[in-house]
PDB file of C-alpha atoms in Angstrom:
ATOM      1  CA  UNK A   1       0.000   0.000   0.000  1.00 61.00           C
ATOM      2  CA  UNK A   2       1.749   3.518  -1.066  1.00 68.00           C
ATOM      3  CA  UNK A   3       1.525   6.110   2.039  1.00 91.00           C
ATOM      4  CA  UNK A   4      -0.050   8.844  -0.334  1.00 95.00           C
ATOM      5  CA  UNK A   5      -2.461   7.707  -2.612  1.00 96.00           C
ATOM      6  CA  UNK A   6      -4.096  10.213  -5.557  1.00 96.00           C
ATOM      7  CA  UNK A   7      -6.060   9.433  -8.634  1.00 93.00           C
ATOM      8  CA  UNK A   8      -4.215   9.862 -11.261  1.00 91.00           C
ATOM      9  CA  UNK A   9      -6.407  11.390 -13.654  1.00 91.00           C
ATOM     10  CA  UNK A  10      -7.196  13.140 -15.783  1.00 96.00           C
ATOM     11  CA  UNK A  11     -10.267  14.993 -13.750  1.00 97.00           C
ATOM     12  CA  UNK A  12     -11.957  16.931 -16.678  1.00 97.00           C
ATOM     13  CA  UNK A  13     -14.019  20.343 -15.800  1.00 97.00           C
ATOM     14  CA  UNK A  14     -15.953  22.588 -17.339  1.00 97.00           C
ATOM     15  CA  UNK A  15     -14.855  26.260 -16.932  1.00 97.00           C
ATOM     16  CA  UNK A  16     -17.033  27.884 -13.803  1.00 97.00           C
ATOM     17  CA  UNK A  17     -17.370  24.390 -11.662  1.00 98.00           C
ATOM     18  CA  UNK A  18     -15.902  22.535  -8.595  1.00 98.00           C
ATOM     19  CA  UNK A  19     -13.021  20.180  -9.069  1.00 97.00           C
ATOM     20  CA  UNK A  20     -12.704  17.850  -5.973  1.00 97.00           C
ATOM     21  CA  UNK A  21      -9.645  16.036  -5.122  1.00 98.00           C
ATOM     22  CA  UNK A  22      -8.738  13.514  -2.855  1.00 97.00           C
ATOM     23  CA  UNK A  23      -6.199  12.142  -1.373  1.00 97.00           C
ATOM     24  CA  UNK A  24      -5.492   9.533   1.063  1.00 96.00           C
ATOM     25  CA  UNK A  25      -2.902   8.237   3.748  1.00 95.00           C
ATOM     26  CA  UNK A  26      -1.542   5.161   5.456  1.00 93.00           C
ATOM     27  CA  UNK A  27       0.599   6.902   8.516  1.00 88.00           C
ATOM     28  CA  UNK A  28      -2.026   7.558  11.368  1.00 87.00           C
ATOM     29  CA  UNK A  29       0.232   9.845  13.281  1.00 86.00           C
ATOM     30  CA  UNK A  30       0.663  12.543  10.319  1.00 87.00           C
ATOM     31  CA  UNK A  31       0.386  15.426  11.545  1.00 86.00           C
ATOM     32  CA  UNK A  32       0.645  18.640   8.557  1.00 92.00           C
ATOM     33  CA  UNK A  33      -0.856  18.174   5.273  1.00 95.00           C
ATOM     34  CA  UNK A  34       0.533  20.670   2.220  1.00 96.00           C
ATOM     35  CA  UNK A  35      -1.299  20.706  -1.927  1.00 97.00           C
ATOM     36  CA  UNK A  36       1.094  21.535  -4.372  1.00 97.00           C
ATOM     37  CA  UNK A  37       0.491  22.390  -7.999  1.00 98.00           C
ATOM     38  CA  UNK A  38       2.623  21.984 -10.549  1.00 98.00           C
ATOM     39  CA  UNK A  39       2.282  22.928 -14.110  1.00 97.00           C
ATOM     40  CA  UNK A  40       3.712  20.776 -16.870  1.00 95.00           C
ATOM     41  CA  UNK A  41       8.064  21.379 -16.936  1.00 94.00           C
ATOM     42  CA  UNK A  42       8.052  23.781 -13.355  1.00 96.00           C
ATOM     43  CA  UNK A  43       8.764  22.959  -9.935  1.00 97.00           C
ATOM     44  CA  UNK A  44       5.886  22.053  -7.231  1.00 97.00           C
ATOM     45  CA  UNK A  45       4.327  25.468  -6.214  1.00 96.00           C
ATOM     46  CA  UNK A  46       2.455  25.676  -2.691  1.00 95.00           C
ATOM     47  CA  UNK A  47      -1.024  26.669  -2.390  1.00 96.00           C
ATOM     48  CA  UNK A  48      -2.137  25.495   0.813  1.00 94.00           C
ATOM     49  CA  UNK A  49      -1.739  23.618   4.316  1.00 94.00           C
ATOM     50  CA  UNK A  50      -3.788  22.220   6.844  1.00 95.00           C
ATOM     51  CA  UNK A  51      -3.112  20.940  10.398  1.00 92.00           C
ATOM     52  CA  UNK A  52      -6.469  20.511  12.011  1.00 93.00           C
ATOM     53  CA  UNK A  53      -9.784  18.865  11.558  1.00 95.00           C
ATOM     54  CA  UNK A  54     -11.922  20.331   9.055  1.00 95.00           C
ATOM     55  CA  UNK A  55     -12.171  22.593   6.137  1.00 96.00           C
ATOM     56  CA  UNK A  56      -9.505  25.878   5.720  1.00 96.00           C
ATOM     57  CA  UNK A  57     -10.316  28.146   2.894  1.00 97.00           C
ATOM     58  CA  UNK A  58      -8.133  30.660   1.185  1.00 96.00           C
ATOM     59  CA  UNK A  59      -9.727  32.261  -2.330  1.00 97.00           C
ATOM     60  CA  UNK A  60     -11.105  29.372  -4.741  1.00 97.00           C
ATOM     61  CA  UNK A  61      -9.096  27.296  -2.688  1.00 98.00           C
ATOM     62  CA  UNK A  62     -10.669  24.982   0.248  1.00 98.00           C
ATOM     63  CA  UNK A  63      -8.294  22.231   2.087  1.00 97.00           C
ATOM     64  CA  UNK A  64     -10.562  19.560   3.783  1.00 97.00           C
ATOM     65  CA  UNK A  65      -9.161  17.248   6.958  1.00 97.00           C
ATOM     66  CA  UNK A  66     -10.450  14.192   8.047  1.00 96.00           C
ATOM     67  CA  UNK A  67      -7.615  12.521  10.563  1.00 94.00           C
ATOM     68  CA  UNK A  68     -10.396   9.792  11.844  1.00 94.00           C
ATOM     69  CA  UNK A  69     -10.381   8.783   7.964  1.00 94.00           C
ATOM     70  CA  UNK A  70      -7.164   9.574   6.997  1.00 95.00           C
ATOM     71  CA  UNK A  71      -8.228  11.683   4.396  1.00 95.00           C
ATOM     72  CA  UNK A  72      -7.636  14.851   2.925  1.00 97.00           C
ATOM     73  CA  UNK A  73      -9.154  16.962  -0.183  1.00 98.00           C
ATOM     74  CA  UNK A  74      -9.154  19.900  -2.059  1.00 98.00           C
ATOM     75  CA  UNK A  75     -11.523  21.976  -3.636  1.00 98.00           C
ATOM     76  CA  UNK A  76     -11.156  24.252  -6.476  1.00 98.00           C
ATOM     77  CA  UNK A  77     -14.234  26.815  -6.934  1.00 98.00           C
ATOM     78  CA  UNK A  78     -14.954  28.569 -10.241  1.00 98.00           C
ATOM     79  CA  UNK A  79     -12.188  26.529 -12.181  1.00 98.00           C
ATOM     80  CA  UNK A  80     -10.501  28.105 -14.832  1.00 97.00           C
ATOM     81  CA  UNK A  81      -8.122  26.935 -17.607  1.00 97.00           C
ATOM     82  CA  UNK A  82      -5.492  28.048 -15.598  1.00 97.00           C
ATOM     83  CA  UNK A  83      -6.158  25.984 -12.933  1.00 98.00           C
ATOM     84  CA  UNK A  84      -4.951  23.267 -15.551  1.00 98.00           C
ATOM     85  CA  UNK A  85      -1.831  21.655 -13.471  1.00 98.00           C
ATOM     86  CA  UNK A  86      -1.087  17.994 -11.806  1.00 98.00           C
ATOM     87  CA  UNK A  87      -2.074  18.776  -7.542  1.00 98.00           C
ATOM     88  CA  UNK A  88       0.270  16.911  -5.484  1.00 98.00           C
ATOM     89  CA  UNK A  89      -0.899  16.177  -1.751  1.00 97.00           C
ATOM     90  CA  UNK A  90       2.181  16.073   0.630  1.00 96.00           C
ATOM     91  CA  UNK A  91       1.701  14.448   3.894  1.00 94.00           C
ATOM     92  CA  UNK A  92       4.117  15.452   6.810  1.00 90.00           C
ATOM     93  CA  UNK A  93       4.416  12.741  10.125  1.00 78.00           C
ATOM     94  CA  UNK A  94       6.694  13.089  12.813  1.00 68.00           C
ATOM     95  CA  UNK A  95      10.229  13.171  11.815  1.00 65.00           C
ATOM     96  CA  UNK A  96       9.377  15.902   9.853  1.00 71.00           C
ATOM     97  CA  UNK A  97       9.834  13.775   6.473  1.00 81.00           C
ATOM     98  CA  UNK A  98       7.575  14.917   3.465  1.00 89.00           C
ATOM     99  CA  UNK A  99       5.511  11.974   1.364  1.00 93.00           C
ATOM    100  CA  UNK A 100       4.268  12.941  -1.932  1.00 96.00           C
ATOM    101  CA  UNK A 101       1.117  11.532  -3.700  1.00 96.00           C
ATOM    102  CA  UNK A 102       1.747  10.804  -7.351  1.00 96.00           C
ATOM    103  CA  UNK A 103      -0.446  13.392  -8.063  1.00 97.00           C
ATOM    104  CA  UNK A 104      -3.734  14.235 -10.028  1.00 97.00           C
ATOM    105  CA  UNK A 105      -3.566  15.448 -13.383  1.00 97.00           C
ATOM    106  CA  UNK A 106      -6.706  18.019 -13.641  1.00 98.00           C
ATOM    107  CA  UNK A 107      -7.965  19.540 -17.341  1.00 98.00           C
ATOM    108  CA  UNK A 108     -10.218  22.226 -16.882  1.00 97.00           C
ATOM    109  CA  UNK A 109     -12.091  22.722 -20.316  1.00 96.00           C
ATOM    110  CA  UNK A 110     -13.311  26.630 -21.311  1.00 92.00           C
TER     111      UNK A 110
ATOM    112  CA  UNK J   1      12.483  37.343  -0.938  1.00 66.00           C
ATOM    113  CA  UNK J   2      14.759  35.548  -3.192  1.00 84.00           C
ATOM    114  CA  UNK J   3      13.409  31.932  -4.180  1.00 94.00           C
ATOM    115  CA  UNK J   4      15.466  28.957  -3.873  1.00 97.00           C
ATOM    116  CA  UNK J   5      17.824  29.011  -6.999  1.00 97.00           C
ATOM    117  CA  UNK J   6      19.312  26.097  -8.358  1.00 98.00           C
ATOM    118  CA  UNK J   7      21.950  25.296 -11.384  1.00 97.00           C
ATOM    119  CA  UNK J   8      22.305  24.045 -13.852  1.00 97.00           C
ATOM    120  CA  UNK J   9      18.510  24.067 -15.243  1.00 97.00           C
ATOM    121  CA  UNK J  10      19.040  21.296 -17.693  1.00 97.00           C
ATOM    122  CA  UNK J  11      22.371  18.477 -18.063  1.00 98.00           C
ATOM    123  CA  UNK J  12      22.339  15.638 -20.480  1.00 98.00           C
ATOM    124  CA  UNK J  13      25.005  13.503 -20.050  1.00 98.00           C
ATOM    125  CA  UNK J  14      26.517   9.419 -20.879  1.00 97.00           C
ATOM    126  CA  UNK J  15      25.753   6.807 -18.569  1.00 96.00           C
ATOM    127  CA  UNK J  16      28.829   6.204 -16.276  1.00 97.00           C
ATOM    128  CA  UNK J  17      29.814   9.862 -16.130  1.00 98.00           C
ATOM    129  CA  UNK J  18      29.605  11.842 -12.998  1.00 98.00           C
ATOM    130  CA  UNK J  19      27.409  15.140 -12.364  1.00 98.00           C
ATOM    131  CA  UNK J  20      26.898  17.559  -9.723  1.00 98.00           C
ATOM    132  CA  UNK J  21      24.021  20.101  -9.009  1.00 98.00           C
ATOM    133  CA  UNK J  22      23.725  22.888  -6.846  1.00 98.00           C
ATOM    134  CA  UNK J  23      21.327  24.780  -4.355  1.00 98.00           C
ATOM    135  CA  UNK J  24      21.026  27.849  -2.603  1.00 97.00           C
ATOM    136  CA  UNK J  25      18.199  28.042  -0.386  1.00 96.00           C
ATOM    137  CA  UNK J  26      15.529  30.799   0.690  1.00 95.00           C
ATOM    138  CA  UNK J  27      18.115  33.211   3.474  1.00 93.00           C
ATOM    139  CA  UNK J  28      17.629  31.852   7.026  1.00 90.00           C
ATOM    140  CA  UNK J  29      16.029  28.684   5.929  1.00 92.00           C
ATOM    141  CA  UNK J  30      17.737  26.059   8.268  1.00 90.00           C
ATOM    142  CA  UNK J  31      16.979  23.286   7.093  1.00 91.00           C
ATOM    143  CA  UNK J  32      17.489  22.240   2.979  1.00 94.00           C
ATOM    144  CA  UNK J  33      16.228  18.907   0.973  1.00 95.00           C
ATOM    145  CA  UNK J  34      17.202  17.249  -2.449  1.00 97.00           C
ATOM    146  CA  UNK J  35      14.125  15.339  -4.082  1.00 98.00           C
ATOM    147  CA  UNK J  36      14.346  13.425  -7.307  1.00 98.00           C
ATOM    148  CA  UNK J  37      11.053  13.387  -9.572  1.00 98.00           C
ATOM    149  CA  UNK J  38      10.735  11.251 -12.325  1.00 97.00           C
ATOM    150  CA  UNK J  39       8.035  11.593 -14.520  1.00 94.00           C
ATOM    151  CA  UNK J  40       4.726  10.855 -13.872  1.00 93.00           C
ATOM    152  CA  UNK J  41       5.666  10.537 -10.158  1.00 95.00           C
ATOM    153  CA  UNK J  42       5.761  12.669  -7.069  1.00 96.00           C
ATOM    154  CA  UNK J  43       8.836  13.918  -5.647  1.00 97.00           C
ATOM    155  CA  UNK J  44      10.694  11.457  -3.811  1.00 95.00           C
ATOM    156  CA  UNK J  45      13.016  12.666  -0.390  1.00 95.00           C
ATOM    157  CA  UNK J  46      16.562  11.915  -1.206  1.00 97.00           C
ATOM    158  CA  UNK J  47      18.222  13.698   1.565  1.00 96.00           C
ATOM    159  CA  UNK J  48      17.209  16.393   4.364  1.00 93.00           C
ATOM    160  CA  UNK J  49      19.363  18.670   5.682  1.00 93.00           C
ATOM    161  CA  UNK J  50      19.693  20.550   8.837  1.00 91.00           C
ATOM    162  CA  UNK J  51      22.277  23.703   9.300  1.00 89.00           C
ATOM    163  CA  UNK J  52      24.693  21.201   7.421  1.00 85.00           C
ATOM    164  CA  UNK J  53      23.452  17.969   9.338  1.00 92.00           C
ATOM    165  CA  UNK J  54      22.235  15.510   7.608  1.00 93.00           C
ATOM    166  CA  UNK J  55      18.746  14.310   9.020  1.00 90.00           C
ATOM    167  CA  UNK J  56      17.575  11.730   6.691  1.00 91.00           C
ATOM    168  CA  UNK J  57      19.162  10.297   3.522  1.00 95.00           C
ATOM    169  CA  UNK J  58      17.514   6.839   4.363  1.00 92.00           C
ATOM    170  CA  UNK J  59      16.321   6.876   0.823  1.00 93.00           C
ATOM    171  CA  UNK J  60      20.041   7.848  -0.848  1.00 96.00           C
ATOM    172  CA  UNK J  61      21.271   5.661  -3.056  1.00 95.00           C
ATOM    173  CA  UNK J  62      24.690   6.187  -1.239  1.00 95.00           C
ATOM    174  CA  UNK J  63      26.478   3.765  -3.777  1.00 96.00           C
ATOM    175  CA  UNK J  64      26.602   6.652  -6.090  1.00 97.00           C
ATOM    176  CA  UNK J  65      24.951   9.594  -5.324  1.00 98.00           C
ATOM    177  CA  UNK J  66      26.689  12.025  -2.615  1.00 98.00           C
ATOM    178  CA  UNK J  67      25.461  15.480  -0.710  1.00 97.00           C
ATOM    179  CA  UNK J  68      27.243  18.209   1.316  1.00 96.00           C
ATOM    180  CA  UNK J  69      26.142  21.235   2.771  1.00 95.00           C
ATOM    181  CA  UNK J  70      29.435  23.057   3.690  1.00 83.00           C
ATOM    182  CA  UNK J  71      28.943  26.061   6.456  1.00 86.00           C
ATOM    183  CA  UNK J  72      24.785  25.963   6.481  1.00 85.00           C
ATOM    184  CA  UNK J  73      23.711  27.365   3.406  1.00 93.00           C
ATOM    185  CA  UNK J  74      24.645  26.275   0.082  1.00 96.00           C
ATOM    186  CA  UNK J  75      24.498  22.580  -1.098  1.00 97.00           C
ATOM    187  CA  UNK J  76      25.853  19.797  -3.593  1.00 97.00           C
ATOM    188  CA  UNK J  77      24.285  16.819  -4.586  1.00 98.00           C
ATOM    189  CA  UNK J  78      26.784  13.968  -6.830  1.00 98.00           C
ATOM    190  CA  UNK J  79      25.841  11.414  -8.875  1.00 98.00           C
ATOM    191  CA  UNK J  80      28.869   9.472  -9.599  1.00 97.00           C
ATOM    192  CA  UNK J  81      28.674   6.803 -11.783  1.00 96.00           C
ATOM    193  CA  UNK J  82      24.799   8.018 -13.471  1.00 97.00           C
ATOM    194  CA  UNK J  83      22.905   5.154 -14.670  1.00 97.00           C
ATOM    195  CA  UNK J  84      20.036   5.413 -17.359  1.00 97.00           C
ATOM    196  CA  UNK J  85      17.466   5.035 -13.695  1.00 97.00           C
ATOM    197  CA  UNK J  86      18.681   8.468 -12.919  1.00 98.00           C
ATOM    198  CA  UNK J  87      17.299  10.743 -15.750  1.00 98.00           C
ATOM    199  CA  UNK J  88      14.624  12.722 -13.676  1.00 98.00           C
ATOM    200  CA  UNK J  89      14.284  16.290 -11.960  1.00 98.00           C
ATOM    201  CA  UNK J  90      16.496  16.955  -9.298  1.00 98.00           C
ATOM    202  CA  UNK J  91      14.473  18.999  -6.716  1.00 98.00           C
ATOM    203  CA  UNK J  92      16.164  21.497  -4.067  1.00 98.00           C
ATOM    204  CA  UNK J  93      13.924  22.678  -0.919  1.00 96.00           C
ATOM    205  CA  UNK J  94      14.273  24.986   2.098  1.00 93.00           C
ATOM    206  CA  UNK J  95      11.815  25.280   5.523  1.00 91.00           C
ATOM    207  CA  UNK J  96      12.598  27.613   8.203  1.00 87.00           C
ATOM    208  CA  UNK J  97      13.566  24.502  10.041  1.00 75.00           C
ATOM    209  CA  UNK J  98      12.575  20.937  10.248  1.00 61.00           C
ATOM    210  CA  UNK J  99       9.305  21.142  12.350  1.00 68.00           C
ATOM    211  CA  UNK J 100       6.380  19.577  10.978  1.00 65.00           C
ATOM    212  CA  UNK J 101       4.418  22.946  10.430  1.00 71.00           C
ATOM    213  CA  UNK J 102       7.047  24.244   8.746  1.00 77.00           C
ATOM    214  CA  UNK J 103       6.400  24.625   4.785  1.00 88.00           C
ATOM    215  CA  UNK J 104       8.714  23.442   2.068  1.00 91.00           C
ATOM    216  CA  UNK J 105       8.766  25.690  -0.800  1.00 93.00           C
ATOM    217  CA  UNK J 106      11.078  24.531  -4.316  1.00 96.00           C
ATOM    218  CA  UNK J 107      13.421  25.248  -6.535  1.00 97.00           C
ATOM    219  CA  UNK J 108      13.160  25.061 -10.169  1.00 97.00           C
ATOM    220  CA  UNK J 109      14.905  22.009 -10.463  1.00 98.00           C
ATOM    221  CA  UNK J 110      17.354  20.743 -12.608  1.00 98.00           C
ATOM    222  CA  UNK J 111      16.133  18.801 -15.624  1.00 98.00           C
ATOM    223  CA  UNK J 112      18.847  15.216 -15.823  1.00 98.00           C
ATOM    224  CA  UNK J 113      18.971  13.437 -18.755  1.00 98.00           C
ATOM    225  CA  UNK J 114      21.225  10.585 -18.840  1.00 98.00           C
ATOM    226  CA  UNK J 115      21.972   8.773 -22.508  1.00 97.00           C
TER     227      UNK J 115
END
């Protein structure tokens, strides 16, 4: 079983709608929980990070924590082709050591 | 604030030659880590560095690949023989410091291609 586990992809959306990602995690005592996006040829760009039970929101952005289920999600409001990119989820436990996903490849379609 | 810069951006080179990459991370970021990507995958740790401690490099593949961090700031990762395996983006890191609400922010990576 990998520690961080994404679908893949692609997740195709219209222009104007909600793109929901998921991710998932095997180490119960993680503790910080980072998305990354990453456009095709650059490096992994943060855009957010959650700690605590429950949702955080910062502009079309909204993190979602669920420790009991080991899950974790994103939300992107109002997609737009720029929001075109592979999201990696990144899932800190103690000894500080960051685990990637593999990452979900998301098309949003004008 | 100056990103974390890394050189070169691209190196192609034959299997069984050596190559070395560098890093300078975000000023008064403690703590510094080398990923390798390949394509299609997430980034994977190589080595973490704190001040110029090494904290983890369980997942080096000390055999050939090598990283310093002389006086704290500046780092060097080796790859000495390269095998065809090791084409992927090389990754450089910084946090304030190793705590586990700290946040990791990137380089632009170096691109390796290895013939």
């Amino acid at each position: 079983q990998k520690e961080v586990e994404q679908n893949s992809g692609p997740l195709s959306v219209p222009e104007g709608a909600i793109a929901s990602l998921n991710c998932t995690y095997s180490d119960r005592v993680s503790q910080s929980f980072f998305w990354y996006r990453q456009y095709s040829g650059k490096s992994p760009e943060l855009i957010m990070s959650i700690y605590s039970n429950g949702d955080k929101e910062d502009g079309r952005f909204t993190a979602q924590l669920n420790k009991a289920s080991q899950y974790v999600s994103l939300l992107i409001r109002d997609s737009q082709p720029s929001d075109s990119a592979t999201y990696l989820c990144a899932v800190k436990a103690a000894g500080n050591k960051l685990t990637f996903g593999g990452g979900t490849r998301v098309l949003v379609k004008p | 604030e100056a990103g974390v810069a890394q050189s070169p951006r691209y190196k192609i080179i034959e299997k069984r030659q050596s190559v070395a990459f560098w890093c300078n991370p975000i000023s008064g970021h403690a703590t510094l880590y080398w990923y390798q990507q390949i394509l299609g995958q997430g980034p994977k740790l190589l080595i973490q560095f704190q001040n110029n401690g090494v904290v983890d490099d369980s997942q080096l593949p000390k055999d050939r690949f090598s990283a310093e961090r002389l006086k704290g700031v500046d780092s060097t990762l080796k790859i000495q023989p390269a095998k065809l395996e090791d084409s992927a983006v090389y990754l450089c890191a910084s946090s304030l410091a190793g705590q586990v609400y700290n946040e990791q922010f990137f380089g632009p990576g170096t691109r390796l291609t290895v013939l």
